[in-house]
Coordinates of C-alpha atoms in Angstrom, one line a residue:
Chain J
M13 CA 157.3 68.6 127.5
L14 CA 155.2 67.6 130.4
R15 CA 157.8 67.9 133.1
D16 CA 156.4 68.7 136.5
R17 CA 153.5 70.8 135.1
A18 CA 150.8 68.7 136.9
A19 CA 150.8 66.8 140.2
I20 CA 148.9 64.2 142.0
V21 CA 147.5 65.8 145.2
G22 CA 145.0 63.2 146.3
I23 CA 144.8 59.5 146.5
G24 CA 142.0 57.3 147.7
E25 CA 140.9 53.6 147.8
T26 CA 138.4 51.2 149.2
R27 CA 139.2 48.2 151.3
F28 CA 140.7 45.3 149.3
A29 CA 139.3 41.8 149.7
R30 CA 138.6 38.6 147.7
R31 CA 134.9 39.6 147.9
L32 CA 133.3 42.9 148.6
E33 CA 129.5 43.0 148.5
V34 CA 128.9 46.4 146.9
S35 CA 129.0 47.0 143.1
E36 CA 131.9 48.2 141.0
K37 CA 130.1 51.6 140.6
R38 CA 129.8 52.1 144.4
L39 CA 133.4 51.1 144.9
A40 CA 134.5 53.6 142.2
L41 CA 132.5 56.4 143.9
E42 CA 133.9 55.6 147.3
A43 CA 137.5 55.6 146.0
I44 CA 137.1 58.9 144.0
L45 CA 135.5 60.6 147.0
A46 CA 138.3 59.4 149.3
A47 CA 140.9 60.8 146.8
L48 CA 139.1 64.2 146.6
D49 CA 138.8 64.3 150.4
D50 CA 142.5 63.5 150.7
A51 CA 143.2 66.4 148.3
G52 CA 140.8 68.8 150.0
I53 CA 139.0 69.4 146.7
A54 CA 135.3 69.4 146.2
P55 CA 133.7 67.0 143.6
S56 CA 132.1 70.0 141.9
E57 CA 135.5 71.2 140.8
V58 CA 136.4 68.1 138.8
D59 CA 136.4 68.7 135.1
G60 CA 138.7 66.0 133.8
L61 CA 138.3 62.2 133.9
A62 CA 140.4 59.2 132.8
S63 CA 140.1 55.5 133.2
Y64 CA 140.5 52.1 131.5
T65 CA 138.4 51.0 128.5
L66 CA 137.7 47.9 130.7
E67 CA 136.2 50.1 133.4
S68 CA 132.5 49.4 134.0
S69 CA 131.7 52.7 135.6
D70 CA 131.6 55.2 132.8
E71 CA 132.2 59.0 132.9
V72 CA 128.5 59.8 132.9
E73 CA 127.8 57.6 135.9
I74 CA 130.7 59.1 137.8
A75 CA 129.8 62.7 136.9
K76 CA 126.1 62.5 137.6
N77 CA 126.5 60.7 140.9
L78 CA 129.3 62.9 142.3
G79 CA 128.0 66.2 141.0
L80 CA 131.0 67.0 138.9
A81 CA 131.5 70.3 137.0
D82 CA 131.1 70.4 133.2
V83 CA 133.7 67.8 132.2
T84 CA 135.9 69.1 129.4
F85 CA 138.4 66.3 129.1
F86 CA 137.6 62.6 129.4
S87 CA 139.6 59.7 128.1
Q88 CA 139.7 55.9 128.3
V89 CA 142.9 53.9 127.7
G90 CA 143.0 50.4 126.4
W91 CA 144.9 47.2 127.1
G92 CA 144.0 46.4 130.7
G93 CA 146.9 46.6 133.0
G94 CA 148.9 48.7 130.5
A95 CA 146.5 51.6 131.0
G96 CA 147.1 52.8 134.5
P97 CA 150.0 55.2 134.2
A98 CA 148.5 56.4 130.9
C99 CA 145.3 57.5 132.7
V100 CA 147.5 59.7 134.9
G101 CA 149.8 60.8 132.1
Q102 CA 146.9 61.8 129.8
L103 CA 145.2 63.8 132.5
A104 CA 148.5 65.5 133.2
M105 CA 148.8 66.4 129.6
A106 CA 145.2 67.7 129.6
I107 CA 146.0 69.8 132.6
A108 CA 149.2 71.2 131.2
T109 CA 147.5 72.2 128.0
G110 CA 144.5 73.8 129.8
Q111 CA 141.9 71.2 128.7
C112 CA 140.9 70.7 132.3
R113 CA 141.9 72.0 135.8
V114 CA 141.1 69.1 138.2
G115 CA 141.5 65.6 136.9
V116 CA 140.5 62.3 138.4
A117 CA 141.8 58.9 137.3
W118 CA 140.3 55.7 138.8
R119 CA 139.9 51.9 138.4
S120 CA 137.2 49.8 140.1
R121 CA 137.2 46.1 139.6
K122 CA 135.6 43.0 141.2
R123 CA 138.2 40.6 139.9
G124 CA 138.1 38.6 143.1
S125 CA 134.4 37.7 143.1
G126 CA 133.4 38.7 139.6
G127 CA 134.8 35.8 137.7
R128 CA 137.8 35.1 135.6
P129 CA 137.8 36.7 132.1
W130 CA 139.6 33.8 130.5
A131 CA 136.8 31.4 131.6
A132 CA 134.1 33.2 129.7
A133 CA 132.5 30.7 127.3
A134 CA 132.4 33.2 124.5
P135 CA 135.6 35.3 124.7
P136 CA 135.7 38.4 122.5
P137 CA 137.0 37.5 119.1
S138 CA 140.6 38.4 118.7
V139 CA 143.1 37.8 115.9
S140 CA 145.7 36.3 118.2
G141 CA 143.2 34.1 120.0
A142 CA 142.7 32.0 116.9
W143 CA 146.4 31.1 117.0
T144 CA 146.5 30.2 120.7
R145 CA 143.2 29.1 122.3
P146 CA 142.7 26.0 120.2
F147 CA 146.0 24.7 121.5
G148 CA 145.0 25.1 125.2
L149 CA 146.8 28.4 125.7
L150 CA 143.8 29.8 127.6
R151 CA 144.8 32.0 130.6
P152 CA 147.1 34.9 131.0
A153 CA 149.2 32.6 133.2
D154 CA 149.7 30.2 130.3
E155 CA 150.6 33.0 127.9
I156 CA 153.2 34.5 130.3
A157 CA 154.5 31.0 131.2
L158 CA 155.8 30.6 127.6
L159 CA 157.7 33.8 127.8
T160 CA 159.0 32.9 131.2
R161 CA 160.4 29.5 130.1
R162 CA 162.2 31.2 127.2
Y163 CA 163.5 33.9 129.6
L164 CA 164.9 31.3 131.9
H165 CA 166.5 29.4 129.0
E166 CA 168.1 32.5 127.5
T167 CA 169.4 34.0 130.7
G168 CA 170.3 30.9 132.7
A169 CA 168.0 32.1 135.5
S170 CA 165.9 29.8 137.6
R171 CA 162.8 29.7 139.7
E172 CA 164.9 31.0 142.6
H173 CA 164.9 34.4 140.8
L174 CA 161.1 34.4 140.5
A175 CA 161.0 33.6 144.2
H176 CA 163.1 36.7 144.9
V177 CA 160.3 38.8 143.4
A178 CA 157.5 37.0 145.2
I179 CA 159.1 37.1 148.6
A180 CA 160.3 40.7 148.4
V181 CA 156.9 41.9 147.4
R182 CA 155.2 39.8 150.1
R183 CA 157.5 41.3 152.8
M184 CA 156.3 44.7 151.6
A185 CA 152.7 43.6 152.1
N186 CA 153.5 42.2 155.6
R187 CA 154.3 45.8 156.6
N188 CA 151.2 47.3 155.0
P189 CA 147.9 46.8 157.0
R190 CA 145.8 47.5 153.8
A191 CA 147.3 44.6 152.0
V192 CA 145.3 41.4 151.5
M193 CA 148.4 39.4 152.4
H194 CA 149.4 41.6 155.4
D195 CA 149.1 38.7 157.8
R196 CA 150.5 35.9 155.5
T197 CA 154.3 35.5 155.3
L198 CA 155.9 33.6 152.4
S199 CA 159.1 31.5 152.8
R200 CA 161.3 30.2 150.1
E201 CA 160.3 26.7 151.0
E202 CA 156.6 27.5 150.7
Y203 CA 157.3 29.1 147.3
L204 CA 159.2 26.1 146.0
A205 CA 156.5 23.7 147.3
A206 CA 153.5 25.5 145.9
R207 CA 151.3 24.0 143.3
W208 CA 151.8 24.7 139.6
I209 CA 149.4 27.0 137.7
S210 CA 151.3 26.8 134.4
E211 CA 154.8 25.4 134.5
P212 CA 157.2 27.2 135.1
L213 CA 154.8 29.5 137.0
C214 CA 153.5 28.4 140.4
L215 CA 150.7 29.8 142.6
F216 CA 153.0 32.5 144.1
D217 CA 154.1 33.8 140.7
N218 CA 150.5 34.9 140.0
C219 CA 148.8 38.0 141.3
L220 CA 145.9 38.1 143.7
E221 CA 142.2 38.1 142.7
T222 CA 140.8 41.2 144.3
D223 CA 137.7 43.3 144.7
G224 CA 138.5 47.0 145.2
A225 CA 138.8 50.4 143.7
L226 CA 141.4 53.3 143.7
A227 CA 141.5 56.8 142.4
C228 CA 143.9 59.8 142.3
V229 CA 143.4 63.6 141.8
L230 CA 145.6 65.8 139.6
V231 CA 145.9 69.6 139.5
P232 CA 148.3 72.1 137.9
A233 CA 151.6 72.5 139.6
E234 CA 150.8 76.1 140.7
R235 CA 147.7 74.9 142.6
A236 CA 149.5 71.7 143.9
R237 CA 151.8 73.8 146.0
D238 CA 148.8 75.1 148.0
C239 CA 147.1 71.7 148.6
R240 CA 147.1 70.0 151.9
Q241 CA 149.2 67.0 150.8
R242 CA 152.8 67.2 149.5
P243 CA 152.5 67.0 145.7
A244 CA 153.8 64.1 143.6
Y245 CA 154.7 65.8 140.4
V246 CA 154.2 63.9 137.1
H247 CA 157.7 64.4 135.9
A248 CA 157.7 62.2 132.8
F249 CA 155.2 60.0 131.0
A250 CA 155.2 57.6 128.0
Q251 CA 153.2 55.0 126.4
G252 CA 154.6 52.1 124.4
L253 CA 153.1 49.9 121.7
P254 CA 156.2 48.4 120.1
R255 CA 156.5 47.5 116.5
Q256 CA 154.9 44.1 115.5
S257 CA 153.9 43.2 119.0
H258 CA 150.9 41.3 120.1
A259 CA 149.1 41.7 123.5
M260 CA 150.0 39.0 126.0
V261 CA 150.9 36.4 123.3
N262 CA 153.9 38.4 122.0
Y263 CA 155.6 35.5 120.3
W264 CA 155.4 37.0 116.8
C265 CA 157.7 39.9 116.9
D266 CA 161.5 39.6 116.3
D267 CA 162.5 39.7 119.9
P268 CA 159.6 38.7 122.3
L269 CA 161.7 39.2 125.4
A270 CA 162.3 42.9 124.6
G271 CA 158.7 43.8 125.3
P272 CA 156.6 46.9 125.5
S273 CA 158.6 48.4 128.3
W274 CA 161.5 48.9 126.0
A275 CA 159.6 51.1 123.6
C276 CA 158.0 53.0 126.5
A277 CA 161.3 53.6 128.3
D278 CA 163.0 55.3 125.3
L279 CA 160.6 58.2 125.4
L280 CA 160.2 58.2 129.2
Y281 CA 163.9 58.8 129.9
R282 CA 164.2 61.3 127.0
H283 CA 161.7 63.4 128.9
S284 CA 163.1 62.8 132.3
E285 CA 165.9 64.5 134.4
F286 CA 166.0 61.2 136.4
Q287 CA 167.8 58.4 134.7
P288 CA 167.6 54.8 136.0
A289 CA 170.6 55.3 138.3
D290 CA 168.8 58.3 139.9
I291 CA 165.6 56.3 140.7
P292 CA 165.7 54.7 144.2
V293 CA 162.3 53.0 144.2
A294 CA 159.9 51.6 141.6
Q295 CA 156.4 50.2 141.3
L296 CA 156.7 47.6 138.5
Y297 CA 153.5 45.9 137.2
D298 CA 153.4 42.5 138.7
A299 CA 150.5 40.4 137.5
F300 CA 153.2 37.7 137.3
T301 CA 156.7 37.6 138.9
P302 CA 158.6 37.4 135.6
L303 CA 157.1 40.7 134.4
V304 CA 159.1 42.4 137.2
L305 CA 162.4 40.9 135.9
L306 CA 161.5 41.9 132.3
S307 CA 160.6 45.4 133.4
L308 CA 163.9 45.8 135.3
E309 CA 165.6 45.3 131.9
G310 CA 163.1 47.3 129.8
Y311 CA 163.3 50.3 132.1
R312 CA 167.1 50.0 132.1
F313 CA 167.8 49.3 135.7
C314 CA 170.1 46.6 134.3
K315 CA 171.2 45.3 131.0
R316 CA 169.2 42.9 128.8
G317 CA 169.1 39.4 130.3
E318 CA 170.4 40.6 133.7
G319 CA 167.0 41.2 135.4
A320 CA 167.3 37.9 137.2
A321 CA 170.8 38.5 138.4
F322 CA 169.8 42.0 139.5
S323 CA 167.2 40.5 141.8
E324 CA 169.8 38.6 143.8
G325 CA 171.0 39.7 147.3
G326 CA 167.8 41.4 148.4
A327 CA 168.1 44.1 145.7
L328 CA 164.3 44.4 145.4
E329 CA 163.7 44.5 149.2
L330 CA 163.6 47.5 151.5
G331 CA 167.2 48.6 151.9
G332 CA 168.2 47.0 148.6
R333 CA 169.3 48.8 145.4
L334 CA 165.7 49.1 144.1
P335 CA 162.9 48.3 146.4
V336 CA 159.9 47.5 144.3
N337 CA 156.1 47.4 144.8
T338 CA 156.5 48.8 148.3
S339 CA 152.8 48.4 149.2
G340 CA 152.8 44.7 148.2
G341 CA 151.9 45.3 144.6
G342 CA 149.5 43.1 142.6
L343 CA 151.1 40.0 144.0
S344 CA 150.4 40.7 147.7
E345 CA 148.5 44.0 148.3
A346 CA 145.7 43.9 145.7
Y347 CA 145.3 43.3 142.0
V348 CA 143.3 46.2 140.6
H349 CA 144.9 46.4 137.2
G350 CA 148.0 48.1 138.7
F351 CA 146.3 51.2 140.1
N352 CA 147.6 50.5 143.6
L353 CA 151.1 50.9 142.1
I354 CA 150.2 54.5 141.2
N355 CA 148.9 55.4 144.7
E356 CA 151.9 53.8 146.3
G357 CA 154.2 55.8 144.1
V358 CA 152.5 58.9 145.4
R359 CA 153.0 57.7 149.0
Q360 CA 156.7 57.2 148.4
M361 CA 156.9 60.9 147.2
R362 CA 155.0 62.0 150.3
G363 CA 157.2 60.0 152.6
S364 CA 154.2 58.0 153.9
S365 CA 154.7 54.5 152.6
T366 CA 154.7 51.6 155.2
S367 CA 157.9 50.6 153.4
Q368 CA 159.3 54.1 152.9
V369 CA 162.6 54.5 151.0
E370 CA 164.1 57.3 152.9
G371 CA 164.6 60.5 151.0
A372 CA 163.2 59.0 147.7
G373 CA 163.0 61.9 145.2
A374 CA 161.6 60.0 142.3
C375 CA 159.6 56.8 141.7
L376 CA 159.0 54.9 138.5
V377 CA 155.5 53.4 138.0
S378 CA 155.0 50.9 135.2
G379 CA 151.9 49.4 133.5
G380 CA 151.6 45.9 132.3
E381 CA 154.6 44.4 130.5
G382 CA 153.2 42.1 127.8
V383 CA 150.5 44.5 126.6
P384 CA 150.7 47.9 125.0
T385 CA 151.8 49.8 128.1
S386 CA 152.6 53.1 129.8
A387 CA 154.9 54.4 132.6
L388 CA 155.3 57.4 134.8
I389 CA 158.2 59.0 136.7
L390 CA 156.8 60.7 139.7
R391 CA 159.0 63.2 141.6
R392 CA 158.8 64.7 145.0
Chain S
M1 CA 138.1 18.9 122.4
A2 CA 135.7 20.0 119.6
E3 CA 133.9 22.6 121.7
S4 CA 133.0 25.0 118.9
W5 CA 133.9 28.1 121.0
L6 CA 137.4 26.9 121.4
L7 CA 138.0 26.3 117.7
P8 CA 139.6 29.0 115.6
V9 CA 137.2 31.3 113.8
S10 CA 138.5 31.8 110.3
G11 CA 139.1 35.5 109.8
E12 CA 139.3 37.6 106.7
D13 CA 143.1 37.2 106.4
D14 CA 143.7 33.6 107.3
G15 CA 141.7 31.4 104.9
P16 CA 144.7 29.9 103.0
F17 CA 146.2 28.8 106.3
W18 CA 143.2 26.6 107.0
E19 CA 142.9 25.5 103.4
G20 CA 146.5 24.4 103.5
A21 CA 145.9 22.6 106.8
R22 CA 143.1 20.6 105.2
R23 CA 145.6 19.5 102.5
G24 CA 148.2 18.7 105.2
E25 CA 150.4 21.6 104.2
L26 CA 151.7 24.4 106.5
C27 CA 151.2 27.7 104.8
V28 CA 152.3 31.2 105.9
Q29 CA 152.4 34.6 104.3
Q30 CA 155.4 36.2 102.6
C31 CA 156.2 39.8 102.1
P32 CA 156.2 40.3 98.3
A33 CA 158.8 43.1 98.5
T34 CA 161.3 41.6 101.0
G35 CA 160.6 37.9 100.9
R36 CA 160.3 37.8 104.7
L37 CA 157.8 35.2 106.0
L38 CA 155.0 36.7 108.0
F39 CA 152.8 35.2 110.7
P40 CA 150.0 35.6 112.0
P41 CA 148.3 36.5 108.7
R42 CA 147.4 40.0 108.0
A43 CA 145.9 42.2 105.3
R44 CA 149.2 44.0 104.4
S45 CA 152.9 43.4 104.7
P46 CA 154.3 45.6 107.5
W47 CA 157.5 45.9 105.4
A48 CA 155.6 47.0 102.2
P49 CA 152.2 48.2 103.4
H50 CA 151.0 49.0 99.9
L51 CA 151.2 45.4 99.0
E52 CA 149.2 42.3 100.0
P53 CA 151.2 39.4 101.3
R54 CA 151.3 36.2 99.2
W55 CA 150.9 32.7 100.6
V56 CA 153.6 30.1 100.4
G57 CA 154.0 26.6 101.7
V58 CA 156.9 25.9 104.1
S59 CA 158.6 22.6 105.1
G60 CA 156.7 22.2 108.3
R61 CA 160.0 21.7 110.2
G62 CA 161.1 23.7 113.1
S63 CA 162.4 23.6 116.7
I64 CA 160.8 24.2 120.1
W65 CA 161.3 27.9 121.1
S66 CA 159.5 27.6 124.4
F67 CA 156.9 25.5 126.2
A68 CA 154.4 25.6 129.1
V69 CA 152.6 23.0 131.0
P70 CA 149.1 24.2 132.2
H71 CA 147.5 22.8 135.3
P72 CA 143.9 23.4 136.6
P73 CA 141.8 25.4 136.9
L74 CA 141.2 25.2 133.2
L75 CA 138.3 25.1 130.8
P76 CA 136.5 21.8 130.7
P77 CA 138.0 20.1 127.5
F78 CA 141.5 21.0 128.6
A79 CA 141.0 20.4 132.3
E80 CA 140.5 16.7 131.5
L81 CA 143.9 16.6 129.7
A82 CA 145.9 18.6 132.3
P83 CA 148.8 18.6 132.7
Y84 CA 149.4 18.9 129.0
N85 CA 151.9 20.8 126.9
V86 CA 151.8 24.0 124.8
V87 CA 154.8 24.6 122.7
V88 CA 156.0 27.5 120.6
V89 CA 157.7 26.3 117.4
A90 CA 160.2 28.4 115.5
L91 CA 160.1 27.6 111.8
E92 CA 163.3 26.2 110.1
E93 CA 162.9 28.7 107.2
D94 CA 163.0 31.7 109.6
P95 CA 163.1 31.2 113.3
R96 CA 161.5 34.6 113.9
V97 CA 158.3 33.0 112.6
R98 CA 156.7 31.0 115.4
L99 CA 153.5 29.0 115.8
V100 CA 151.8 28.0 119.1
G101 CA 150.8 24.3 119.1
N102 CA 151.2 21.1 121.0
L103 CA 153.8 18.3 121.0
V104 CA 152.3 14.9 120.5
S105 CA 154.0 11.5 120.5
R106 CA 152.4 10.3 117.2
P107 CA 149.9 11.7 114.7
G108 CA 146.5 11.9 116.4
G109 CA 148.1 11.5 119.8
A110 CA 146.7 13.3 122.9
L111 CA 148.1 16.6 124.2
N112 CA 149.2 14.9 127.4
E113 CA 151.0 11.8 126.1
V114 CA 154.4 13.4 126.0
D115 CA 156.1 13.5 129.4
P116 CA 156.6 17.2 130.1
R117 CA 159.9 16.5 131.7
S118 CA 161.2 15.2 128.4
I119 CA 160.5 18.4 126.5
E120 CA 163.4 20.6 125.8
I121 CA 163.9 23.9 124.1
G122 CA 165.7 23.4 120.8
T123 CA 164.2 20.0 120.0
R124 CA 163.6 19.6 116.3
V125 CA 159.9 19.0 115.4
R126 CA 157.8 18.4 112.4
V127 CA 154.2 19.4 111.7
R128 CA 151.3 16.8 111.5
F129 CA 147.8 18.0 111.1
E130 CA 144.9 16.6 113.1
R131 CA 141.4 16.8 111.9
V132 CA 139.1 18.1 114.6
S133 CA 136.2 19.1 112.4
D134 CA 135.5 19.2 108.6
A135 CA 136.7 22.8 108.5
V136 CA 139.4 22.7 111.1
H137 CA 142.6 20.7 110.9
L138 CA 145.0 21.8 113.7
P139 CA 148.7 21.7 113.4
R140 CA 150.4 19.4 115.9
W141 CA 154.1 18.7 116.3
I142 CA 156.1 15.5 116.6
A143 CA 159.8 15.1 117.3
D144 CA 161.8 15.0 114.2
P145 CA 165.1 13.3 115.1

């Protein structure tokens, strides 16, 4: 079992903006160096790498630019936003089994200025695309809108519940100077008056479009105790590709509203001393507001169908039962395929978040709900 | 609408679906061991992976399981139609088998003719195929009171 045998001891990131002028490669290098500097570890010590299959800066580029050691473990994880926690988890496994000693995970993406993947004239052929695109189901927002409408129907929830998520996360961003939306408040009236993107999802149910990069550094627990930052231990890790599921267009399994988080959570909690009631803060993948409600259910913070009700009464805000996405998440800090959720989970374990949950001893970090996914429980 | 890159590319497992569509028949796969219907098409039945699924015709009746109404920004052929509807239809024979499509007011009707405010989950619908090219006839759905 992985439990606490590796820890994140460095985090780093670039500035976040709708448009940054430098390349994805240079952003990646900047974020990785910042993470290593934060850890007090030289690039020449790094011998493990993990990132996303969608990452444009490959291992060879990173290693030759930063003067890395002989790299003995390198891994890429698929499925976009489902991959983030798995990059960290796979590095932690590699460290725990002696396959590497200093691991770096990263994600660099110019999603703000680099174009929208769904608008590519020749999308990559996919089995599911043949059954959706000809009918005008084109964008991730449309795909998730169908699940959202069904969720509202089955649970009796309303757009007010989606607004709870958008507003709670925006308030986190308003306290975080790094967040793209730091200076922009969001009221319930503004939310309800916003333009539609794909009914029932409005503008504020959708994540930002951001240029930026982030990275983190992992070492064995024995070394972590001597590093300059308080370690965030990788306490538990799991991936989840549930039976018969399809990525994003998950309408063809028996129960589409019990998504990948359900399969992931079973193993995660089996390996964790912390159960949902013991976890005081979470970073839940928020490319769209309804994914947070589905993840609350999948990761067992409430029962099936009760995610919307859970969000009432400020439960997701600082001071509530489960503050989520305390840096502003993908909705209001930056959308970099969820990697900012990982770094923010580390800050919560260090006690250095701008929306710190006092005394938080564990934090759950999830990958994308709706794609084959992954999750971490970090502990202090 | 007939931008070729938005039309389905027939894969190695789905030929009989499109052949059925050209005849005006909705066809899905069936597990030869369990009799369960199977969609989207695949090479093997997940409930009997040593066996190839067989193709069967179904009634073409179902009910709306969910729907969305996309607004711009969208790709050109759909931007002109927006706001339009996209529905997921659960088949009468097995509601766990669902197809993505569009609700139209009449055979050949446009994707934006039905008032989105009139669409409801649970509405009974029936398939009608629309020819968009010689090879591709797309399933559309009309209310089936």
